[in-house]
């Protein structure tokens, strides 16, 4: 389940989003809800969330301010803005802050289901890619360790006699050894 927070200064709208949408079936769990973006900024300091569903206009910190914060902090959190405004400037700013969706009021359950199904699939793809990258990095680190051991084994057994080959392997393995000025013998 992905973590979502809902932010809207209108209690009726916030309660509707919380209670009328079957978030579990969409793969999301509401971990918190807030009346203003200021509370969200404090929450994000200590908590990770996958998605913020927020109204664009609020009293102190707007949804655009939240999107800007998420973008500037380079958080992986996705932001979905809800707006009653068809103002191009809001949409342009939303694009600049990497907002993933911009929903216009009134919002239908069909729109919510469509948007959050897409977002879940996108997060699934991102997590799978991240897992593959971590697996590749782990294998790479194991391979480098093996290659370092092999380098010293080859050196000790006399298999490495060519200085160019030694320097190439030293550079490739990122070993800070100067074979010209630090001769060794066994």
Short mmCIF file of N, CA and C in Angstrom, two decimals:
data_model
loop_
_atom_site.label_atom_id
_atom_site.label_comp_id
_atom_site.label_asym_id
_atom_site.label_seq_id
_atom_site.Cartn_x
_atom_site.Cartn_y
_atom_site.Cartn_z
N UNK A 1 0.84 -1.19 0.00
CA UNK A 1 0.00 0.00 0.00
C UNK A 1 0.88 1.25 0.00
N UNK A 2 0.54 2.18 -0.88
CA UNK A 2 1.27 3.43 -0.93
C UNK A 2 0.62 4.44 -0.01
N UNK A 3 1.44 5.31 0.58
CA UNK A 3 0.98 6.27 1.57
C UNK A 3 0.54 7.57 0.89
N UNK A 4 -0.65 8.03 1.26
CA UNK A 4 -1.19 9.26 0.69
C UNK A 4 -1.65 10.17 1.82
N UNK A 5 -1.49 11.48 1.62
CA UNK A 5 -2.08 12.45 2.53
C UNK A 5 -3.02 13.34 1.71
N UNK A 6 -4.07 13.79 2.36
CA UNK A 6 -5.08 14.63 1.72
C UNK A 6 -5.09 15.98 2.41
N UNK A 7 -5.05 17.04 1.59
CA UNK A 7 -4.96 18.39 2.13
C UNK A 7 -6.02 19.26 1.46
N UNK A 8 -6.94 19.80 2.27
CA UNK A 8 -7.96 20.71 1.75
C UNK A 8 -8.49 21.52 2.91
N UNK A 9 -8.65 22.82 2.70
CA UNK A 9 -9.14 23.69 3.77
C UNK A 9 -10.65 23.59 3.94
N UNK A 10 -11.33 22.96 2.98
CA UNK A 10 -12.77 22.74 3.11
C UNK A 10 -12.99 21.35 3.72
N UNK A 11 -13.53 21.35 4.94
CA UNK A 11 -13.71 20.08 5.66
C UNK A 11 -14.61 19.10 4.90
N UNK A 12 -15.66 19.61 4.27
CA UNK A 12 -16.59 18.74 3.53
C UNK A 12 -15.86 18.06 2.38
N UNK A 13 -15.05 18.81 1.67
CA UNK A 13 -14.29 18.24 0.54
C UNK A 13 -13.29 17.21 1.05
N UNK A 14 -12.57 17.55 2.11
CA UNK A 14 -11.57 16.65 2.69
C UNK A 14 -12.22 15.36 3.16
N UNK A 15 -13.32 15.48 3.89
CA UNK A 15 -14.03 14.29 4.37
C UNK A 15 -14.57 13.45 3.22
N UNK A 16 -15.06 14.11 2.17
CA UNK A 16 -15.55 13.39 1.00
C UNK A 16 -14.44 12.58 0.35
N UNK A 17 -13.29 13.20 0.17
CA UNK A 17 -12.15 12.49 -0.43
C UNK A 17 -11.70 11.31 0.44
N UNK A 18 -11.76 11.51 1.73
CA UNK A 18 -11.33 10.44 2.65
C UNK A 18 -12.33 9.29 2.66
N UNK A 19 -13.61 9.61 2.73
CA UNK A 19 -14.63 8.58 2.98
C UNK A 19 -15.32 8.02 1.74
N UNK A 20 -15.36 8.77 0.65
CA UNK A 20 -16.11 8.30 -0.51
C UNK A 20 -15.26 7.50 -1.51
N UNK A 21 -13.96 7.65 -1.42
CA UNK A 21 -13.06 6.94 -2.34
C UNK A 21 -12.57 5.67 -1.64
N UNK A 22 -12.62 4.55 -2.36
CA UNK A 22 -12.10 3.29 -1.81
C UNK A 22 -10.60 3.25 -2.08
N UNK A 23 -9.84 3.91 -1.21
CA UNK A 23 -8.40 4.05 -1.39
C UNK A 23 -7.69 2.70 -1.35
N UNK A 24 -8.16 1.81 -0.51
CA UNK A 24 -7.53 0.49 -0.39
C UNK A 24 -7.56 -0.26 -1.72
N UNK A 25 -8.68 -0.21 -2.41
CA UNK A 25 -8.77 -0.92 -3.69
C UNK A 25 -7.87 -0.29 -4.75
N UNK A 26 -7.51 0.97 -4.56
CA UNK A 26 -6.60 1.65 -5.49
C UNK A 26 -5.13 1.43 -5.11
N UNK A 27 -4.91 0.81 -3.94
CA UNK A 27 -3.54 0.53 -3.51
C UNK A 27 -2.94 1.62 -2.63
N UNK A 28 -3.80 2.44 -2.02
CA UNK A 28 -3.32 3.54 -1.20
C UNK A 28 -3.90 3.47 0.21
N UNK A 29 -3.14 4.01 1.14
CA UNK A 29 -3.57 4.11 2.53
C UNK A 29 -3.42 5.58 2.95
N UNK A 30 -4.50 6.16 3.44
CA UNK A 30 -4.44 7.54 3.92
C UNK A 30 -3.72 7.52 5.26
N UNK A 31 -2.58 8.18 5.32
CA UNK A 31 -1.80 8.21 6.56
C UNK A 31 -2.04 9.49 7.35
N UNK A 32 -2.58 10.52 6.69
CA UNK A 32 -2.88 11.76 7.40
C UNK A 32 -3.73 12.65 6.50
N UNK A 33 -4.42 13.60 7.13
CA UNK A 33 -5.13 14.63 6.38
C UNK A 33 -4.94 15.94 7.10
N UNK A 34 -4.91 17.02 6.32
CA UNK A 34 -4.60 18.33 6.86
C UNK A 34 -5.51 19.40 6.27
N UNK A 35 -5.65 20.48 7.02
CA UNK A 35 -6.47 21.60 6.61
C UNK A 35 -5.67 22.63 5.81
N UNK A 36 -4.34 22.64 6.01
CA UNK A 36 -3.51 23.63 5.33
C UNK A 36 -2.14 23.03 5.03
N UNK A 37 -1.50 23.58 4.02
CA UNK A 37 -0.19 23.10 3.61
C UNK A 37 0.90 23.30 4.64
N UNK A 38 0.73 24.28 5.53
CA UNK A 38 1.72 24.52 6.58
C UNK A 38 1.92 23.28 7.44
N UNK A 39 0.82 22.62 7.77
CA UNK A 39 0.89 21.39 8.57
C UNK A 39 1.61 20.28 7.80
N UNK A 40 1.43 20.25 6.50
CA UNK A 40 2.06 19.24 5.66
C UNK A 40 3.57 19.42 5.65
N UNK A 41 4.03 20.66 5.56
CA UNK A 41 5.47 20.92 5.57
C UNK A 41 6.12 20.36 6.83
N UNK A 42 5.47 20.54 7.95
CA UNK A 42 5.99 19.97 9.21
C UNK A 42 5.95 18.45 9.19
N UNK A 43 4.87 17.89 8.67
CA UNK A 43 4.70 16.44 8.60
C UNK A 43 5.78 15.80 7.72
N UNK A 44 6.08 16.43 6.60
CA UNK A 44 7.04 15.87 5.65
C UNK A 44 8.47 15.85 6.19
N UNK A 45 8.75 16.64 7.20
CA UNK A 45 10.10 16.64 7.79
C UNK A 45 10.42 15.31 8.45
N UNK A 46 9.40 14.64 8.98
CA UNK A 46 9.62 13.39 9.71
C UNK A 46 8.95 12.17 9.09
N UNK A 47 8.20 12.36 8.02
CA UNK A 47 7.42 11.26 7.45
C UNK A 47 7.56 11.23 5.94
N UNK A 48 7.63 10.02 5.40
CA UNK A 48 7.65 9.86 3.95
C UNK A 48 6.24 9.55 3.48
N UNK A 49 5.86 10.17 2.38
CA UNK A 49 4.58 9.86 1.74
C UNK A 49 4.83 9.68 0.25
N UNK A 50 3.99 8.88 -0.36
CA UNK A 50 4.13 8.62 -1.79
C UNK A 50 3.36 9.64 -2.63
N UNK A 51 2.19 10.08 -2.11
CA UNK A 51 1.35 11.01 -2.87
C UNK A 51 0.73 12.04 -1.94
N UNK A 52 0.68 13.28 -2.42
CA UNK A 52 -0.07 14.34 -1.74
C UNK A 52 -1.20 14.74 -2.68
N UNK A 53 -2.42 14.61 -2.20
CA UNK A 53 -3.60 15.09 -2.93
C UNK A 53 -4.02 16.37 -2.23
N UNK A 54 -3.88 17.50 -2.92
CA UNK A 54 -4.07 18.78 -2.25
C UNK A 54 -4.87 19.78 -3.08
N UNK A 55 -5.63 20.58 -2.37
CA UNK A 55 -6.31 21.72 -2.97
C UNK A 55 -5.23 22.73 -3.38
N UNK A 56 -5.48 23.45 -4.44
CA UNK A 56 -4.47 24.39 -4.93
C UNK A 56 -4.44 25.67 -4.11
N UNK A 57 -5.60 26.13 -3.62
CA UNK A 57 -5.67 27.39 -2.87
C UNK A 57 -6.06 27.09 -1.42
N UNK A 58 -5.18 27.52 -0.50
CA UNK A 58 -5.47 27.39 0.93
C UNK A 58 -4.96 28.64 1.64
N UNK A 59 -5.28 28.78 2.89
CA UNK A 59 -5.03 30.03 3.60
C UNK A 59 -3.56 30.41 3.72
N UNK A 60 -2.73 29.53 4.27
CA UNK A 60 -1.35 29.90 4.55
C UNK A 60 -0.36 29.34 3.51
N UNK A 61 -0.38 28.04 3.32
CA UNK A 61 0.52 27.40 2.34
C UNK A 61 -0.35 26.69 1.32
N UNK A 62 -0.24 27.09 0.07
CA UNK A 62 -1.09 26.54 -0.98
C UNK A 62 -0.59 25.20 -1.49
N UNK A 63 -1.40 24.57 -2.31
CA UNK A 63 -0.99 23.33 -2.95
C UNK A 63 0.20 23.55 -3.88
N UNK A 64 0.24 24.70 -4.54
CA UNK A 64 1.41 25.02 -5.38
C UNK A 64 2.66 25.19 -4.54
N UNK A 65 2.51 25.78 -3.34
CA UNK A 65 3.66 25.90 -2.44
C UNK A 65 4.17 24.52 -2.03
N UNK A 66 3.25 23.60 -1.77
CA UNK A 66 3.64 22.23 -1.43
C UNK A 66 4.36 21.56 -2.59
N UNK A 67 3.83 21.75 -3.80
CA UNK A 67 4.46 21.17 -4.99
C UNK A 67 5.87 21.74 -5.18
N UNK A 68 6.01 23.03 -4.96
CA UNK A 68 7.33 23.66 -5.08
C UNK A 68 8.29 23.07 -4.04
N UNK A 69 7.82 22.91 -2.80
CA UNK A 69 8.65 22.33 -1.73
C UNK A 69 9.10 20.92 -2.09
N UNK A 70 8.16 20.08 -2.54
CA UNK A 70 8.49 18.70 -2.93
C UNK A 70 9.51 18.70 -4.06
N UNK A 71 9.33 19.60 -5.03
CA UNK A 71 10.24 19.69 -6.16
C UNK A 71 11.63 20.16 -5.72
N UNK A 72 11.68 21.20 -4.91
CA UNK A 72 12.97 21.75 -4.46
C UNK A 72 13.73 20.80 -3.57
N UNK A 73 13.00 20.04 -2.74
CA UNK A 73 13.64 19.08 -1.83
C UNK A 73 13.98 17.77 -2.54
N UNK A 74 13.57 17.66 -3.81
CA UNK A 74 13.79 16.46 -4.62
C UNK A 74 13.22 15.20 -3.97
N UNK A 75 12.03 15.37 -3.39
CA UNK A 75 11.33 14.23 -2.79
C UNK A 75 10.72 13.39 -3.90
N UNK A 76 10.58 12.11 -3.67
CA UNK A 76 9.97 11.25 -4.67
C UNK A 76 8.44 11.31 -4.60
N UNK A 77 7.91 12.10 -3.70
CA UNK A 77 6.48 12.25 -3.51
C UNK A 77 5.82 12.83 -4.75
N UNK A 78 4.71 12.23 -5.15
CA UNK A 78 3.92 12.73 -6.29
C UNK A 78 2.89 13.71 -5.74
N UNK A 79 2.63 14.77 -6.49
CA UNK A 79 1.64 15.77 -6.06
C UNK A 79 0.52 15.82 -7.10
N UNK A 80 -0.71 15.74 -6.58
CA UNK A 80 -1.91 15.88 -7.40
C UNK A 80 -2.65 17.11 -6.87
N UNK A 81 -2.89 18.08 -7.76
CA UNK A 81 -3.57 19.30 -7.37
C UNK A 81 -5.05 19.24 -7.74
N UNK A 82 -5.88 19.78 -6.83
CA UNK A 82 -7.31 19.92 -7.07
C UNK A 82 -7.59 21.41 -7.14
N UNK A 83 -8.33 21.81 -8.17
CA UNK A 83 -8.59 23.23 -8.32
C UNK A 83 -9.98 23.47 -8.88
N UNK A 84 -10.55 24.56 -8.46
CA UNK A 84 -11.81 25.01 -9.03
C UNK A 84 -11.55 26.04 -10.11
N UNK A 85 -10.26 26.27 -10.40
CA UNK A 85 -9.87 27.30 -11.35
C UNK A 85 -9.33 26.68 -12.64
N UNK A 86 -9.76 27.27 -13.75
CA UNK A 86 -9.24 26.83 -15.04
C UNK A 86 -8.19 27.83 -15.52
N UNK A 87 -7.45 28.36 -14.58
CA UNK A 87 -6.45 29.38 -14.86
C UNK A 87 -5.18 28.75 -15.43
N UNK A 88 -4.77 29.20 -16.61
CA UNK A 88 -3.59 28.66 -17.26
C UNK A 88 -2.34 28.85 -16.41
N UNK A 89 -2.25 29.96 -15.70
CA UNK A 89 -1.06 30.24 -14.89
C UNK A 89 -0.86 29.18 -13.81
N UNK A 90 -1.96 28.75 -13.17
CA UNK A 90 -1.86 27.67 -12.17
C UNK A 90 -1.33 26.39 -12.82
N UNK A 91 -1.86 26.06 -13.97
CA UNK A 91 -1.44 24.85 -14.67
C UNK A 91 0.03 24.94 -15.07
N UNK A 92 0.45 26.10 -15.54
CA UNK A 92 1.85 26.28 -15.94
C UNK A 92 2.78 26.10 -14.74
N UNK A 93 2.42 26.69 -13.62
CA UNK A 93 3.24 26.54 -12.41
C UNK A 93 3.26 25.09 -11.97
N UNK A 94 2.13 24.42 -12.06
CA UNK A 94 2.05 23.01 -11.67
C UNK A 94 3.02 22.18 -12.50
N UNK A 95 3.10 22.45 -13.78
CA UNK A 95 4.03 21.72 -14.66
C UNK A 95 5.47 21.99 -14.23
N UNK A 96 5.77 23.24 -13.90
CA UNK A 96 7.13 23.59 -13.45
C UNK A 96 7.54 22.84 -12.19
N UNK A 97 6.59 22.49 -11.35
CA UNK A 97 6.88 21.80 -10.10
C UNK A 97 6.67 20.29 -10.20
N UNK A 98 6.55 19.77 -11.41
CA UNK A 98 6.41 18.32 -11.65
C UNK A 98 5.16 17.72 -11.02
N UNK A 99 4.09 18.48 -10.97
CA UNK A 99 2.82 17.95 -10.50
C UNK A 99 2.36 16.88 -11.49
N UNK A 100 1.93 15.71 -10.97
CA UNK A 100 1.59 14.61 -11.87
C UNK A 100 0.18 14.70 -12.43
N UNK A 101 -0.73 15.35 -11.71
CA UNK A 101 -2.10 15.52 -12.21
C UNK A 101 -2.67 16.82 -11.68
N UNK A 102 -3.60 17.37 -12.46
CA UNK A 102 -4.27 18.63 -12.12
C UNK A 102 -5.76 18.36 -12.34
N UNK A 103 -6.49 18.16 -11.25
CA UNK A 103 -7.92 17.82 -11.34
C UNK A 103 -8.78 19.06 -11.10
N UNK A 104 -9.77 19.24 -11.95
CA UNK A 104 -10.68 20.37 -11.79
C UNK A 104 -11.94 19.93 -11.06
N UNK A 105 -12.39 20.81 -10.15
CA UNK A 105 -13.65 20.55 -9.44
C UNK A 105 -14.80 20.82 -10.38
N UNK A 106 -15.89 20.13 -10.27
CA UNK A 106 -16.15 19.01 -9.36
C UNK A 106 -15.45 17.74 -9.87
N UNK A 107 -14.93 16.98 -8.94
CA UNK A 107 -14.18 15.77 -9.26
C UNK A 107 -15.11 14.58 -9.17
N UNK A 108 -15.06 13.71 -10.16
CA UNK A 108 -15.88 12.49 -10.11
C UNK A 108 -15.05 11.33 -9.56
N UNK A 109 -15.73 10.34 -9.01
CA UNK A 109 -15.04 9.14 -8.52
C UNK A 109 -14.32 8.44 -9.67
N UNK A 110 -14.89 8.52 -10.85
CA UNK A 110 -14.28 7.91 -12.03
C UNK A 110 -12.91 8.56 -12.30
N UNK A 111 -12.86 9.89 -12.20
CA UNK A 111 -11.58 10.59 -12.41
C UNK A 111 -10.56 10.21 -11.35
N UNK A 112 -10.99 10.17 -10.10
CA UNK A 112 -10.08 9.78 -9.00
C UNK A 112 -9.54 8.38 -9.25
N UNK A 113 -10.43 7.44 -9.58
CA UNK A 113 -9.99 6.06 -9.82
C UNK A 113 -9.01 5.98 -10.98
N UNK A 114 -9.28 6.69 -12.06
CA UNK A 114 -8.40 6.67 -13.23
C UNK A 114 -7.03 7.25 -12.89
N UNK A 115 -7.03 8.40 -12.26
CA UNK A 115 -5.78 9.09 -11.94
C UNK A 115 -4.93 8.27 -10.98
N UNK A 116 -5.55 7.74 -9.94
CA UNK A 116 -4.76 7.03 -8.93
C UNK A 116 -4.37 5.62 -9.37
N UNK A 117 -5.10 5.05 -10.30
CA UNK A 117 -4.66 3.79 -10.90
C UNK A 117 -3.39 4.04 -11.71
N UNK A 118 -3.37 5.13 -12.47
CA UNK A 118 -2.18 5.50 -13.24
C UNK A 118 -0.99 5.79 -12.33
N UNK A 119 -1.25 6.52 -11.25
CA UNK A 119 -0.17 6.88 -10.32
C UNK A 119 0.39 5.62 -9.66
N UNK A 120 -0.48 4.70 -9.26
CA UNK A 120 -0.01 3.45 -8.65
C UNK A 120 0.89 2.68 -9.62
N UNK A 121 0.47 2.60 -10.87
CA UNK A 121 1.28 1.90 -11.88
C UNK A 121 2.63 2.59 -12.06
N UNK A 122 2.63 3.91 -12.07
CA UNK A 122 3.88 4.66 -12.22
C UNK A 122 4.81 4.42 -11.04
N UNK A 123 4.26 4.46 -9.84
CA UNK A 123 5.09 4.20 -8.65
C UNK A 123 5.59 2.76 -8.67
N UNK A 124 4.75 1.82 -9.07
CA UNK A 124 5.18 0.42 -9.20
C UNK A 124 6.39 0.32 -10.13
N UNK A 125 6.30 0.97 -11.29
CA UNK A 125 7.41 0.94 -12.26
C UNK A 125 8.68 1.56 -11.67
N UNK A 126 8.53 2.69 -11.00
CA UNK A 126 9.68 3.36 -10.40
C UNK A 126 10.33 2.50 -9.33
N UNK A 127 9.52 1.85 -8.50
CA UNK A 127 10.07 0.99 -7.45
C UNK A 127 10.77 -0.23 -8.04
N UNK A 128 10.20 -0.79 -9.09
CA UNK A 128 10.83 -1.94 -9.75
C UNK A 128 12.16 -1.54 -10.35
N UNK A 129 12.22 -0.38 -10.99
CA UNK A 129 13.46 0.12 -11.57
C UNK A 129 14.50 0.36 -10.47
N UNK A 130 14.07 0.95 -9.37
CA UNK A 130 14.98 1.20 -8.25
C UNK A 130 15.52 -0.10 -7.69
N UNK A 131 14.65 -1.11 -7.57
CA UNK A 131 15.08 -2.41 -7.06
C UNK A 131 16.11 -3.04 -8.00
N UNK A 132 15.85 -2.96 -9.31
CA UNK A 132 16.81 -3.51 -10.28
C UNK A 132 18.15 -2.78 -10.20
N UNK A 133 18.11 -1.47 -10.05
CA UNK A 133 19.35 -0.70 -9.95
C UNK A 133 20.12 -1.08 -8.68
N UNK A 134 19.42 -1.27 -7.57
CA UNK A 134 20.07 -1.69 -6.34
C UNK A 134 20.67 -3.08 -6.49
N UNK A 135 19.96 -3.99 -7.17
CA UNK A 135 20.49 -5.32 -7.42
C UNK A 135 21.74 -5.27 -8.28
N UNK A 136 21.71 -4.44 -9.32
CA UNK A 136 22.88 -4.29 -10.18
C UNK A 136 24.06 -3.71 -9.40
N UNK A 137 23.78 -2.73 -8.55
CA UNK A 137 24.85 -2.12 -7.76
C UNK A 137 25.46 -3.14 -6.81
N UNK A 138 24.63 -3.97 -6.21
CA UNK A 138 25.13 -5.01 -5.29
C UNK A 138 26.01 -6.01 -6.05
N UNK A 139 25.56 -6.43 -7.22
CA UNK A 139 26.36 -7.36 -8.03
C UNK A 139 27.67 -6.70 -8.47
N UNK A 140 27.61 -5.43 -8.84
CA UNK A 140 28.80 -4.71 -9.25
C UNK A 140 29.81 -4.65 -8.10
N UNK A 141 29.33 -4.33 -6.90
CA UNK A 141 30.22 -4.25 -5.74
C UNK A 141 30.87 -5.61 -5.45
N UNK A 142 30.10 -6.69 -5.58
CA UNK A 142 30.66 -8.03 -5.37
C UNK A 142 31.71 -8.34 -6.43
N UNK A 143 31.44 -7.95 -7.67
CA UNK A 143 32.37 -8.19 -8.76
C UNK A 143 33.67 -7.40 -8.55
N UNK A 144 33.57 -6.16 -8.14
CA UNK A 144 34.76 -5.34 -7.88
C UNK A 144 35.59 -5.97 -6.77
N UNK A 145 34.94 -6.45 -5.73
CA UNK A 145 35.66 -7.11 -4.63
C UNK A 145 36.41 -8.34 -5.15
N UNK A 146 35.73 -9.14 -5.97
CA UNK A 146 36.36 -10.32 -6.55
C UNK A 146 37.54 -9.92 -7.44
N UNK A 147 37.36 -8.87 -8.24
CA UNK A 147 38.42 -8.43 -9.17
C UNK A 147 39.63 -7.89 -8.40
N UNK A 148 39.41 -7.24 -7.27
CA UNK A 148 40.53 -6.76 -6.45
C UNK A 148 41.32 -7.95 -5.91
N UNK A 149 40.59 -8.93 -5.38
CA UNK A 149 41.26 -10.14 -4.89
C UNK A 149 42.06 -10.80 -6.01
N UNK A 150 41.45 -10.88 -7.19
CA UNK A 150 42.11 -11.51 -8.33
C UNK A 150 43.35 -10.73 -8.76
N UNK A 151 43.26 -9.40 -8.70
CA UNK A 151 44.41 -8.57 -9.06
C UNK A 151 45.61 -8.90 -8.18
N UNK A 152 45.38 -8.93 -6.86
CA UNK A 152 46.50 -9.20 -5.95
C UNK A 152 46.99 -10.64 -6.08
N UNK A 153 46.08 -11.56 -6.35
CA UNK A 153 46.50 -12.95 -6.58
C UNK A 153 47.38 -13.03 -7.83
N UNK A 154 46.93 -12.38 -8.91
CA UNK A 154 47.73 -12.36 -10.14
C UNK A 154 49.08 -11.70 -9.91
N UNK A 155 49.11 -10.65 -9.12
CA UNK A 155 50.35 -9.95 -8.82
C UNK A 155 51.31 -10.85 -8.05
N UNK A 156 50.79 -11.51 -7.02
CA UNK A 156 51.60 -12.37 -6.18
C UNK A 156 52.13 -13.57 -6.97
N UNK A 157 51.32 -14.14 -7.82
CA UNK A 157 51.72 -15.32 -8.58
C UNK A 157 52.56 -14.98 -9.82
N UNK A 158 52.76 -13.70 -10.07
CA UNK A 158 53.59 -13.29 -11.19
C UNK A 158 52.88 -13.27 -12.53
N UNK A 159 51.56 -13.37 -12.53
CA UNK A 159 50.82 -13.36 -13.78
C UNK A 159 50.76 -11.96 -14.40
N UNK A 160 50.98 -10.95 -13.58
CA UNK A 160 50.99 -9.57 -14.08
C UNK A 160 52.42 -9.07 -14.16
N UNK A 161 52.93 -8.92 -15.35
CA UNK A 161 54.30 -8.44 -15.52
C UNK A 161 54.32 -7.14 -16.32
N UNK A 162 53.30 -6.93 -17.12
CA UNK A 162 53.21 -5.76 -17.97
C UNK A 162 52.73 -4.57 -17.15
N UNK A 163 53.55 -3.52 -17.08
CA UNK A 163 53.20 -2.34 -16.27
C UNK A 163 51.92 -1.67 -16.77
N UNK A 164 51.74 -1.64 -18.08
CA UNK A 164 50.53 -1.03 -18.64
C UNK A 164 49.28 -1.78 -18.16
N UNK A 165 49.33 -3.10 -18.18
CA UNK A 165 48.21 -3.92 -17.69
C UNK A 165 47.97 -3.68 -16.20
N UNK A 166 49.05 -3.58 -15.43
CA UNK A 166 48.92 -3.31 -13.99
C UNK A 166 48.23 -1.96 -13.76
N UNK A 167 48.70 -0.94 -14.47
CA UNK A 167 48.10 0.41 -14.31
C UNK A 167 46.64 0.43 -14.74
N UNK A 168 46.34 -0.29 -15.82
CA UNK A 168 44.96 -0.35 -16.30
C UNK A 168 44.06 -0.96 -15.23
N UNK A 169 44.49 -2.06 -14.64
CA UNK A 169 43.68 -2.72 -13.61
C UNK A 169 43.61 -1.88 -12.34
N UNK A 170 44.70 -1.23 -11.99
CA UNK A 170 44.68 -0.35 -10.81
C UNK A 170 43.65 0.76 -10.99
N UNK A 171 43.65 1.37 -12.17
CA UNK A 171 42.68 2.44 -12.45
C UNK A 171 41.25 1.91 -12.46
N UNK A 172 41.06 0.77 -13.10
CA UNK A 172 39.73 0.19 -13.20
C UNK A 172 39.18 -0.17 -11.82
N UNK A 173 40.05 -0.64 -10.94
CA UNK A 173 39.61 -1.05 -9.61
C UNK A 173 39.65 0.10 -8.61
N UNK A 174 40.07 1.28 -9.08
CA UNK A 174 40.14 2.47 -8.24
C UNK A 174 41.03 2.24 -7.02
N UNK A 175 42.17 1.59 -7.27
CA UNK A 175 43.15 1.36 -6.20
C UNK A 175 44.20 2.46 -6.29
N UNK A 176 44.46 3.11 -5.20
CA UNK A 176 45.38 4.22 -5.17
C UNK A 176 46.79 3.71 -4.84
N UNK A 177 47.38 3.04 -5.81
CA UNK A 177 48.74 2.51 -5.65
C UNK A 177 49.60 3.06 -6.78
N UNK A 178 50.77 3.52 -6.45
CA UNK A 178 51.70 4.03 -7.45
C UNK A 178 52.82 3.02 -7.60
N UNK A 179 52.73 2.16 -8.61
CA UNK A 179 53.70 1.08 -8.75
C UNK A 179 55.07 1.59 -9.20
N UNK A 180 55.12 2.79 -9.77
CA UNK A 180 56.39 3.36 -10.21
C UNK A 180 57.22 3.82 -9.02
N UNK A 181 56.58 4.46 -8.05
CA UNK A 181 57.31 5.07 -6.93
C UNK A 181 57.24 4.26 -5.64
N UNK A 182 56.48 3.18 -5.64
CA UNK A 182 56.37 2.33 -4.45
C UNK A 182 56.60 0.87 -4.81
N UNK A 183 57.84 0.53 -5.13
CA UNK A 183 58.10 -0.86 -5.51
C UNK A 183 57.92 -1.79 -4.32
N UNK A 184 57.51 -3.02 -4.63
CA UNK A 184 57.29 -4.03 -3.60
C UNK A 184 57.99 -5.31 -4.04
N UNK A 185 58.25 -6.17 -3.11
CA UNK A 185 58.75 -7.49 -3.46
C UNK A 185 58.17 -8.50 -2.48
N UNK A 186 58.14 -9.74 -2.88
CA UNK A 186 57.63 -10.81 -2.03
C UNK A 186 58.75 -11.78 -1.74
#
